[in-house]
Every structure is written in structure tokens, then in C-alpha cells.
Short mmCIF file of N, CA, C and O in Angstrom, two decimals:
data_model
loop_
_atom_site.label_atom_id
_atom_site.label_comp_id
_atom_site.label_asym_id
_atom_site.label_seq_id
_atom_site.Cartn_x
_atom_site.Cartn_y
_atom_site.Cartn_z
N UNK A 1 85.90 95.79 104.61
CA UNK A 1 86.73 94.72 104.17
C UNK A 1 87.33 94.08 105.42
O UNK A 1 87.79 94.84 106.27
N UNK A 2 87.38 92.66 105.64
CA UNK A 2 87.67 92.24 106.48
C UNK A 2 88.88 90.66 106.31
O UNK A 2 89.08 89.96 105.31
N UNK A 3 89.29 90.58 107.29
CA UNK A 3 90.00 89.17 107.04
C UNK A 3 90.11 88.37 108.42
O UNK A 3 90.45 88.75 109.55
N UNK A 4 89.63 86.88 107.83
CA UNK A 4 89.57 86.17 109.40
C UNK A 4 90.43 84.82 109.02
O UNK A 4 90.19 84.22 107.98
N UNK A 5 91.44 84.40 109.93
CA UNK A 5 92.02 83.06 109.66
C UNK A 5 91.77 82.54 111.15
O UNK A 5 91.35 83.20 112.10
N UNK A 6 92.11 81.26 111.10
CA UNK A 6 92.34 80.52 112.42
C UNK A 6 93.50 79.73 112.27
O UNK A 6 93.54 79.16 111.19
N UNK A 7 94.64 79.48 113.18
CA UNK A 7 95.37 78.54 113.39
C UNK A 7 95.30 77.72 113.86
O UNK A 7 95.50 77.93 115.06
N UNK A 8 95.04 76.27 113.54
CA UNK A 8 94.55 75.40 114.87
C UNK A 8 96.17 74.91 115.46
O UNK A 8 97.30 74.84 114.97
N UNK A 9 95.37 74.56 117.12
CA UNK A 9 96.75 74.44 118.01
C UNK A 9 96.39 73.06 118.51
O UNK A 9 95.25 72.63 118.35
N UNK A 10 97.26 72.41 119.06
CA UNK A 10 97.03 71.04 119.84
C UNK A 10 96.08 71.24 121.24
O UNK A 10 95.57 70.31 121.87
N UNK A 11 96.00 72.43 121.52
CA UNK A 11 94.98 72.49 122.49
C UNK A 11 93.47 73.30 122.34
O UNK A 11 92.56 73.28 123.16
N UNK A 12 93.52 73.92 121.20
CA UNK A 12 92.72 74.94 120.91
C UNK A 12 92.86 75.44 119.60
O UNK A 12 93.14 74.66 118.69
N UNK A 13 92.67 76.89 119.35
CA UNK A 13 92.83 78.00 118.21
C UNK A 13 92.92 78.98 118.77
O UNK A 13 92.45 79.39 119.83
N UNK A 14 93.89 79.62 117.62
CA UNK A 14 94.23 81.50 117.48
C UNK A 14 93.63 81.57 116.31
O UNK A 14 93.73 80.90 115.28
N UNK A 15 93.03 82.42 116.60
CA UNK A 15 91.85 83.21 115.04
C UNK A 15 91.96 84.81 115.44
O UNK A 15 91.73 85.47 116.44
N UNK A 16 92.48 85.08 114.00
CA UNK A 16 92.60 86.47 114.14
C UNK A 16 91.68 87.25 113.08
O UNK A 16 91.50 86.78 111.96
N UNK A 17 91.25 88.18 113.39
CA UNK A 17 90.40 88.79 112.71
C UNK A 17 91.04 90.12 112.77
O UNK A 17 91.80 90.28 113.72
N UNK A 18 90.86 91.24 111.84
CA UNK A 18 91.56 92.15 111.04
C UNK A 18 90.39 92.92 110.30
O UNK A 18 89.51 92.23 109.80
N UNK A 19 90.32 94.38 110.20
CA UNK A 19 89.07 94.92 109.52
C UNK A 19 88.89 96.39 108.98
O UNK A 19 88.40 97.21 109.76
N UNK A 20 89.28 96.82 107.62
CA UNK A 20 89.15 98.11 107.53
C UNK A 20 87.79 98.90 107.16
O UNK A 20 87.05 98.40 106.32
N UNK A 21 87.42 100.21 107.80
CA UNK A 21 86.56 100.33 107.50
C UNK A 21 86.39 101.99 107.27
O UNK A 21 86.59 102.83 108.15
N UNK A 22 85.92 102.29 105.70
CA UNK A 22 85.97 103.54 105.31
C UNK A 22 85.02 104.51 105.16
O UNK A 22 84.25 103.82 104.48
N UNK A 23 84.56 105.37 105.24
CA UNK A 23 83.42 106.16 104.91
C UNK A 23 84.17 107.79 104.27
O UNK A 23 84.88 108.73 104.64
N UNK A 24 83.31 107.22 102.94
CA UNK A 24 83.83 108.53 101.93
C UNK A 24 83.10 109.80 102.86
O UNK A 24 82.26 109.80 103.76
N UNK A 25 84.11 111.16 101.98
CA UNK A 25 84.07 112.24 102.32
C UNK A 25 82.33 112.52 102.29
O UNK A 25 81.54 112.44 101.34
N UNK A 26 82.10 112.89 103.78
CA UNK A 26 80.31 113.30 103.51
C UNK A 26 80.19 114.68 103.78
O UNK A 26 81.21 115.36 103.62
N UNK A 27 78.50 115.56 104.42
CA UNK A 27 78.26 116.52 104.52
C UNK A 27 77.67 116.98 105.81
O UNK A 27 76.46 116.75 105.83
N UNK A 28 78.21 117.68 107.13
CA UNK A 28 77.33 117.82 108.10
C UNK A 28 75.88 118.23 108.17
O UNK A 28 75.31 118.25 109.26
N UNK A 29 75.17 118.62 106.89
CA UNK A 29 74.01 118.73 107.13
C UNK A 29 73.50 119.10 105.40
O UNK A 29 73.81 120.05 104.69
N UNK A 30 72.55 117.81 105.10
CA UNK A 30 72.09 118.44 103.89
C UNK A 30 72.40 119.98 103.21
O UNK A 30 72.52 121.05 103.81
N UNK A 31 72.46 119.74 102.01
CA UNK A 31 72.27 121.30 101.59
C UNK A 31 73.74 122.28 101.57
O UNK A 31 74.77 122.23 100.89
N UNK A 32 73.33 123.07 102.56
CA UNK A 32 74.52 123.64 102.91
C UNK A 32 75.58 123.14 104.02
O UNK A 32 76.49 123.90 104.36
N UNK A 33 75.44 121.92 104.55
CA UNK A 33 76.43 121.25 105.40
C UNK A 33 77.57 121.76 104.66
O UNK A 33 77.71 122.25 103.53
N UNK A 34 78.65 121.39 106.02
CA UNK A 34 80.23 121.38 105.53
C UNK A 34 80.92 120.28 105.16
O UNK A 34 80.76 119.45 106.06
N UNK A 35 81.63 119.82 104.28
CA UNK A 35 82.29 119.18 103.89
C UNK A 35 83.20 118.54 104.99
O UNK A 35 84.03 119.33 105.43
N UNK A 36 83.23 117.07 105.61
CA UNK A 36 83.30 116.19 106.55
C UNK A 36 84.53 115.34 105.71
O UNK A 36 83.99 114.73 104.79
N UNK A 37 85.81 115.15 105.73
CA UNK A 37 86.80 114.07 105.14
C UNK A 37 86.88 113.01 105.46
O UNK A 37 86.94 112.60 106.62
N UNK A 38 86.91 112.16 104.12
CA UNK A 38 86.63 110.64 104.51
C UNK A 38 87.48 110.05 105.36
O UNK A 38 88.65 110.42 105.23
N UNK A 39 87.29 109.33 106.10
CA UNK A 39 87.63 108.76 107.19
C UNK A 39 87.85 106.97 107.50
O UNK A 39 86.90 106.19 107.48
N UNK A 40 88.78 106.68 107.68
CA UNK A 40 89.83 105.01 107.32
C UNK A 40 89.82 104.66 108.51
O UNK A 40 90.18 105.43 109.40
N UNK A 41 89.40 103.44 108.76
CA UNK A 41 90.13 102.70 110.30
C UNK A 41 90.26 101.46 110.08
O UNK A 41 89.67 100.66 109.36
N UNK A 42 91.23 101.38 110.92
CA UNK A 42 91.85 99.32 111.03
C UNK A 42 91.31 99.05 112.58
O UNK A 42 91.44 99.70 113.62
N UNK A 43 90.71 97.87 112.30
CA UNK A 43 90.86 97.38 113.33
C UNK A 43 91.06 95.90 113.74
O UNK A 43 90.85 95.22 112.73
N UNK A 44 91.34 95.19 114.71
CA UNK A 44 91.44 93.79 115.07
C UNK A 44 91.52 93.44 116.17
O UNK A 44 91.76 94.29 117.03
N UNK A 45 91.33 91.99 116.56
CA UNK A 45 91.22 90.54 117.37
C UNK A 45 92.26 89.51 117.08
O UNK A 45 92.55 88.91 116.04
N UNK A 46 92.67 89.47 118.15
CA UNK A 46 93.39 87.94 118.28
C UNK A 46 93.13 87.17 119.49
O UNK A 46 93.48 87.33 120.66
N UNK A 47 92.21 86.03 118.72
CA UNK A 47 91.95 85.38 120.27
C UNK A 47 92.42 83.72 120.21
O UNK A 47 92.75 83.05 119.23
N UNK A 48 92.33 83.37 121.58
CA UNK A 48 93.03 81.85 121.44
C UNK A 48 91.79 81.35 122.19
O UNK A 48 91.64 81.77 123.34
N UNK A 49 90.92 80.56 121.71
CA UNK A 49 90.12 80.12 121.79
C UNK A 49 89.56 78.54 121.99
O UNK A 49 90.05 77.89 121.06
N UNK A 50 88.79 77.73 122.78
CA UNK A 50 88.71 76.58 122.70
C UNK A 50 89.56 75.48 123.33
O UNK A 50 89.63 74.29 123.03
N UNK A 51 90.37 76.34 124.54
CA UNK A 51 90.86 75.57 125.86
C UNK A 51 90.10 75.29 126.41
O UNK A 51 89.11 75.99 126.64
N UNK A 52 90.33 73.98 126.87
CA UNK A 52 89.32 73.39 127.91
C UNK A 52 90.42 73.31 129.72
O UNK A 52 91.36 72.58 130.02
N UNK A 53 90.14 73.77 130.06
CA UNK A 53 90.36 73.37 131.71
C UNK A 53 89.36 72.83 132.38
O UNK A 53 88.49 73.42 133.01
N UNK A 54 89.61 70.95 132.13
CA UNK A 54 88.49 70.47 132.90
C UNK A 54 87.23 70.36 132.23
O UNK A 54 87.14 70.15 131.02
N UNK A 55 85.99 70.54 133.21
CA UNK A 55 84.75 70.66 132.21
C UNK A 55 84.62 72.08 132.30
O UNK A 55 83.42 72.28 132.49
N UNK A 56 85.50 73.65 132.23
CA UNK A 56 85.80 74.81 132.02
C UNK A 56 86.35 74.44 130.66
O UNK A 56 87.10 73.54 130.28
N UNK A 57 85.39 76.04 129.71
CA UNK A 57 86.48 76.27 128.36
C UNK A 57 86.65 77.99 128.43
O UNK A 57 85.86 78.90 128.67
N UNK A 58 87.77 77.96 128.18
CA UNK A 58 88.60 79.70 128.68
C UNK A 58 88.92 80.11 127.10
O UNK A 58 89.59 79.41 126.33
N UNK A 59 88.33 81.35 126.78
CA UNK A 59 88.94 82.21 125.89
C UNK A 59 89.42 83.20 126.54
O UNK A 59 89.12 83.79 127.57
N UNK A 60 90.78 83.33 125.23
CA UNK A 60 90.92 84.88 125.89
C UNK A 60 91.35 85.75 124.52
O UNK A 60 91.87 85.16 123.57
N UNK A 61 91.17 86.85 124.48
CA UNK A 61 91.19 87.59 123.21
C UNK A 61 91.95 89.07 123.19
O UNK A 61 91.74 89.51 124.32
N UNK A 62 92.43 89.68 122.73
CA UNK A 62 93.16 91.04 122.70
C UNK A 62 92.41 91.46 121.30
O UNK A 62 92.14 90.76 120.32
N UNK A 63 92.14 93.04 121.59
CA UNK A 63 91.49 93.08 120.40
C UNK A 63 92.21 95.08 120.48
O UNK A 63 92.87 95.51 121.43
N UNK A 64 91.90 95.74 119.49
CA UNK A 64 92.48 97.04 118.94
C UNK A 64 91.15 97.22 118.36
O UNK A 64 90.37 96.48 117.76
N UNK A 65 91.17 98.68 118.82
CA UNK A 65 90.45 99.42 117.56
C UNK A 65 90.85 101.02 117.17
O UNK A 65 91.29 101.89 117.92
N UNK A 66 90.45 101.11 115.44
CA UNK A 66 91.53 102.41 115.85
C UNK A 66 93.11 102.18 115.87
O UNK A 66 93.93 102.97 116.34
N UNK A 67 93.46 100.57 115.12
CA UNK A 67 95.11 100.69 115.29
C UNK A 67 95.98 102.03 114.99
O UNK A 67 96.77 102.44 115.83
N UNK A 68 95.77 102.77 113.61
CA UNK A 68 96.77 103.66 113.45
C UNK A 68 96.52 104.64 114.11
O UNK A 68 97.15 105.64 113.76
N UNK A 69 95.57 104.83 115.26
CA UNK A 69 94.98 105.90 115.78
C UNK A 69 94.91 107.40 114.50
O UNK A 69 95.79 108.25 114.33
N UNK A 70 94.37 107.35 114.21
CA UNK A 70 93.89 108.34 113.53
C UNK A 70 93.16 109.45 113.89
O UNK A 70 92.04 109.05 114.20
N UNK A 71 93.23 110.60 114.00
CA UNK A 71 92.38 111.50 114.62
C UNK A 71 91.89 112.29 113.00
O UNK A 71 92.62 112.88 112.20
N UNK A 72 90.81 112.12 112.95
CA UNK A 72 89.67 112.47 111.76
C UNK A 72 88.74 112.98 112.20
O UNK A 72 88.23 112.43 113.17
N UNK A 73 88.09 114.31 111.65
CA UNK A 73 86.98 114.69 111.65
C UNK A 73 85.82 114.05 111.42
O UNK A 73 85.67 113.81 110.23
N UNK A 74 84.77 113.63 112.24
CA UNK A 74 83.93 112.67 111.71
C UNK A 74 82.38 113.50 111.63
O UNK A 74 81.33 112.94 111.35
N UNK A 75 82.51 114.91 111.94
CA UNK A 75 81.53 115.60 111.87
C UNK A 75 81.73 117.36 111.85
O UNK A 75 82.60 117.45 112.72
N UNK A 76 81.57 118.22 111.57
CA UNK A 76 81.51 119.28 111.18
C UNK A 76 80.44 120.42 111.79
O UNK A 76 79.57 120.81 111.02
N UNK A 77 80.47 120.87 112.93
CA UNK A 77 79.43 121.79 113.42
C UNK A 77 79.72 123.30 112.87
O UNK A 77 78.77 124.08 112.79
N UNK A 78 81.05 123.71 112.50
CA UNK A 78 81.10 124.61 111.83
C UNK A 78 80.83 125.60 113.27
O UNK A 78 79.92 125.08 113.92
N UNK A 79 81.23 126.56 113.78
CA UNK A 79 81.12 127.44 114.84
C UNK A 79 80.94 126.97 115.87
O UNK A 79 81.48 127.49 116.85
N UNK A 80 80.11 125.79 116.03
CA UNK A 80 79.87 125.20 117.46
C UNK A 80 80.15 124.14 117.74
O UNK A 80 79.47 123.39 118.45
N UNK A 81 81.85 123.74 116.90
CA UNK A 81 82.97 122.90 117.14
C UNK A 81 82.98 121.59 116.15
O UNK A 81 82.49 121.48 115.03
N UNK A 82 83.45 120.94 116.68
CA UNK A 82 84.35 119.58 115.48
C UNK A 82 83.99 118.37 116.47
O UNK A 82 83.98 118.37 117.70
N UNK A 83 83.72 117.41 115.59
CA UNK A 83 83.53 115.99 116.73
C UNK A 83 84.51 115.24 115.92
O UNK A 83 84.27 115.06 114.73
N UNK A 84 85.45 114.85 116.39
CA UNK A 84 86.65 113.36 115.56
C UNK A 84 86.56 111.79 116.38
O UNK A 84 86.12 111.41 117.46
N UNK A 85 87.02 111.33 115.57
CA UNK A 85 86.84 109.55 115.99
C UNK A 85 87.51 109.50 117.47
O UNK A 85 88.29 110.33 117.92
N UNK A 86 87.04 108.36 118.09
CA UNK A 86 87.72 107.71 119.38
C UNK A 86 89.11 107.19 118.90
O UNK A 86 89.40 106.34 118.06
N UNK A 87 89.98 108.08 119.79
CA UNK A 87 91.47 107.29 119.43
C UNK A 87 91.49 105.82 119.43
O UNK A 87 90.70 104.98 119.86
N UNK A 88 92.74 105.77 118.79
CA UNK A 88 92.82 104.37 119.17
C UNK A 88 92.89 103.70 120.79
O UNK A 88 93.60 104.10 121.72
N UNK A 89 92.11 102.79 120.78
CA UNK A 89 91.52 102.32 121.93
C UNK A 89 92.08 100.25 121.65
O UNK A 89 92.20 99.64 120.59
N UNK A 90 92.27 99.77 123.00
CA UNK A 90 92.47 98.40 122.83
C UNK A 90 92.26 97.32 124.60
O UNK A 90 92.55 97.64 125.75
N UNK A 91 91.90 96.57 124.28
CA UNK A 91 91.67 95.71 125.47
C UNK A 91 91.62 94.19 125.26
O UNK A 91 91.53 93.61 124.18
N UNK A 92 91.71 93.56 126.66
CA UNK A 92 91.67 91.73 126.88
C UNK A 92 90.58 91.72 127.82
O UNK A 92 90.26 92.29 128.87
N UNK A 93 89.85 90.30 126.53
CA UNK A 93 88.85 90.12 126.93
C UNK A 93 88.66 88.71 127.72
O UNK A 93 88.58 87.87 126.82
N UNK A 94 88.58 88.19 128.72
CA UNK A 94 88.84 86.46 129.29
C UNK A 94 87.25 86.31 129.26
O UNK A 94 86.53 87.16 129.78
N UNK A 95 86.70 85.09 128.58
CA UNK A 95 85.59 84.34 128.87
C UNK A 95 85.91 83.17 129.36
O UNK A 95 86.85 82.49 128.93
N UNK A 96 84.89 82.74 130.62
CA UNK A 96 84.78 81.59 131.23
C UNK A 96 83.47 80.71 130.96
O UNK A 96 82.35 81.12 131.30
N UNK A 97 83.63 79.75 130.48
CA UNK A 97 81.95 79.24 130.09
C UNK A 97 82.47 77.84 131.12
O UNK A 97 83.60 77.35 131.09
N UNK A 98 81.61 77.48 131.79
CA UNK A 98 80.91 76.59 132.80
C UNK A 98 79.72 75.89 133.34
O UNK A 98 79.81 75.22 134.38
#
């Protein structure tokens, strides 16, 4: 499930994008796998987009993933350990097109 708006600005746009994404409770391995708990994440973008400097157009964007940081089991080895999601993680991204 996702959600995208844009604001337009006198020089450009902010468009934000927003995104949850779930995967029901599964099984580490056919059969007799172990039981793996379903697992929720948010994530998002906010970028301002469609400045021009000149004959330069500059985005720049902040984006999250993993907002509530969640630490979830996303796999089940059962004796030879547990694998869980990438914390929450986030960065800025600058594009220069020329």
C-alpha cells in the first residue's frame, strides 16, 4: 500500500511518497520449516524536485526506510541462527542533470 502526493511550488515540487509493506507470517522451509512472524514496514521519500539553476535541474530527496525500525525475524534457521530485517536505515539523495 502506498501513497504519493505532490505539492507544487513556484519554483518546482515536493512529492512525497510513503509505503507500507507486509508479509504474512511464513515458513523457513517447506514442510517442517519454522514458523517465521509476519513482518510490517513503513517506508518513505520526500523530494523537492524540478529546480532549474540555469540550464542545470537539481533534485534533492531524503528518503527512510524501515521508519519504525523494527527488528523482525525475517527468517528462521532454527540452530544455525535467526536472520531479521535491516534496521531502519535513511539517506539524501542530490541529482544533477546537465
Amino acid at each position: 500500500m502506498s501513497l504519493d502526493h505532490s505539492f507544487p511550488l513556484s519554483f518546482g515540487s515536493l512529492d512525497l511518497h510513503v509505503n507500507y509493506v507486509y508479509r504474512d507470517e511464513v515458513f523457513s522451509q517447506p514442510g517442517l520449516g519454522l514458523p517465521v512472524p509476519a513482518l510490517g514496514l513503513v517506508n518513505g521519500r520526500l523530494a523537492l524536485t524540478g529546480v532549474e539553476l540555469g540550464s542545470t535541474e537539481v533534485k534533492v530527496a531524503l528518503w527512510g526506510k524501515n521508519l519504525t525500525d523494527e527488528a523482525e525475524e525475517v527468517y528462521d534457521l532454527s540452530t544455525a541462527g535467526h536472520q531479521f530485517n535491516k534496521p531502519r536505515s535513511y539517506g539524501l539523495d542530490l541529482t544533477v542533470a546537465f
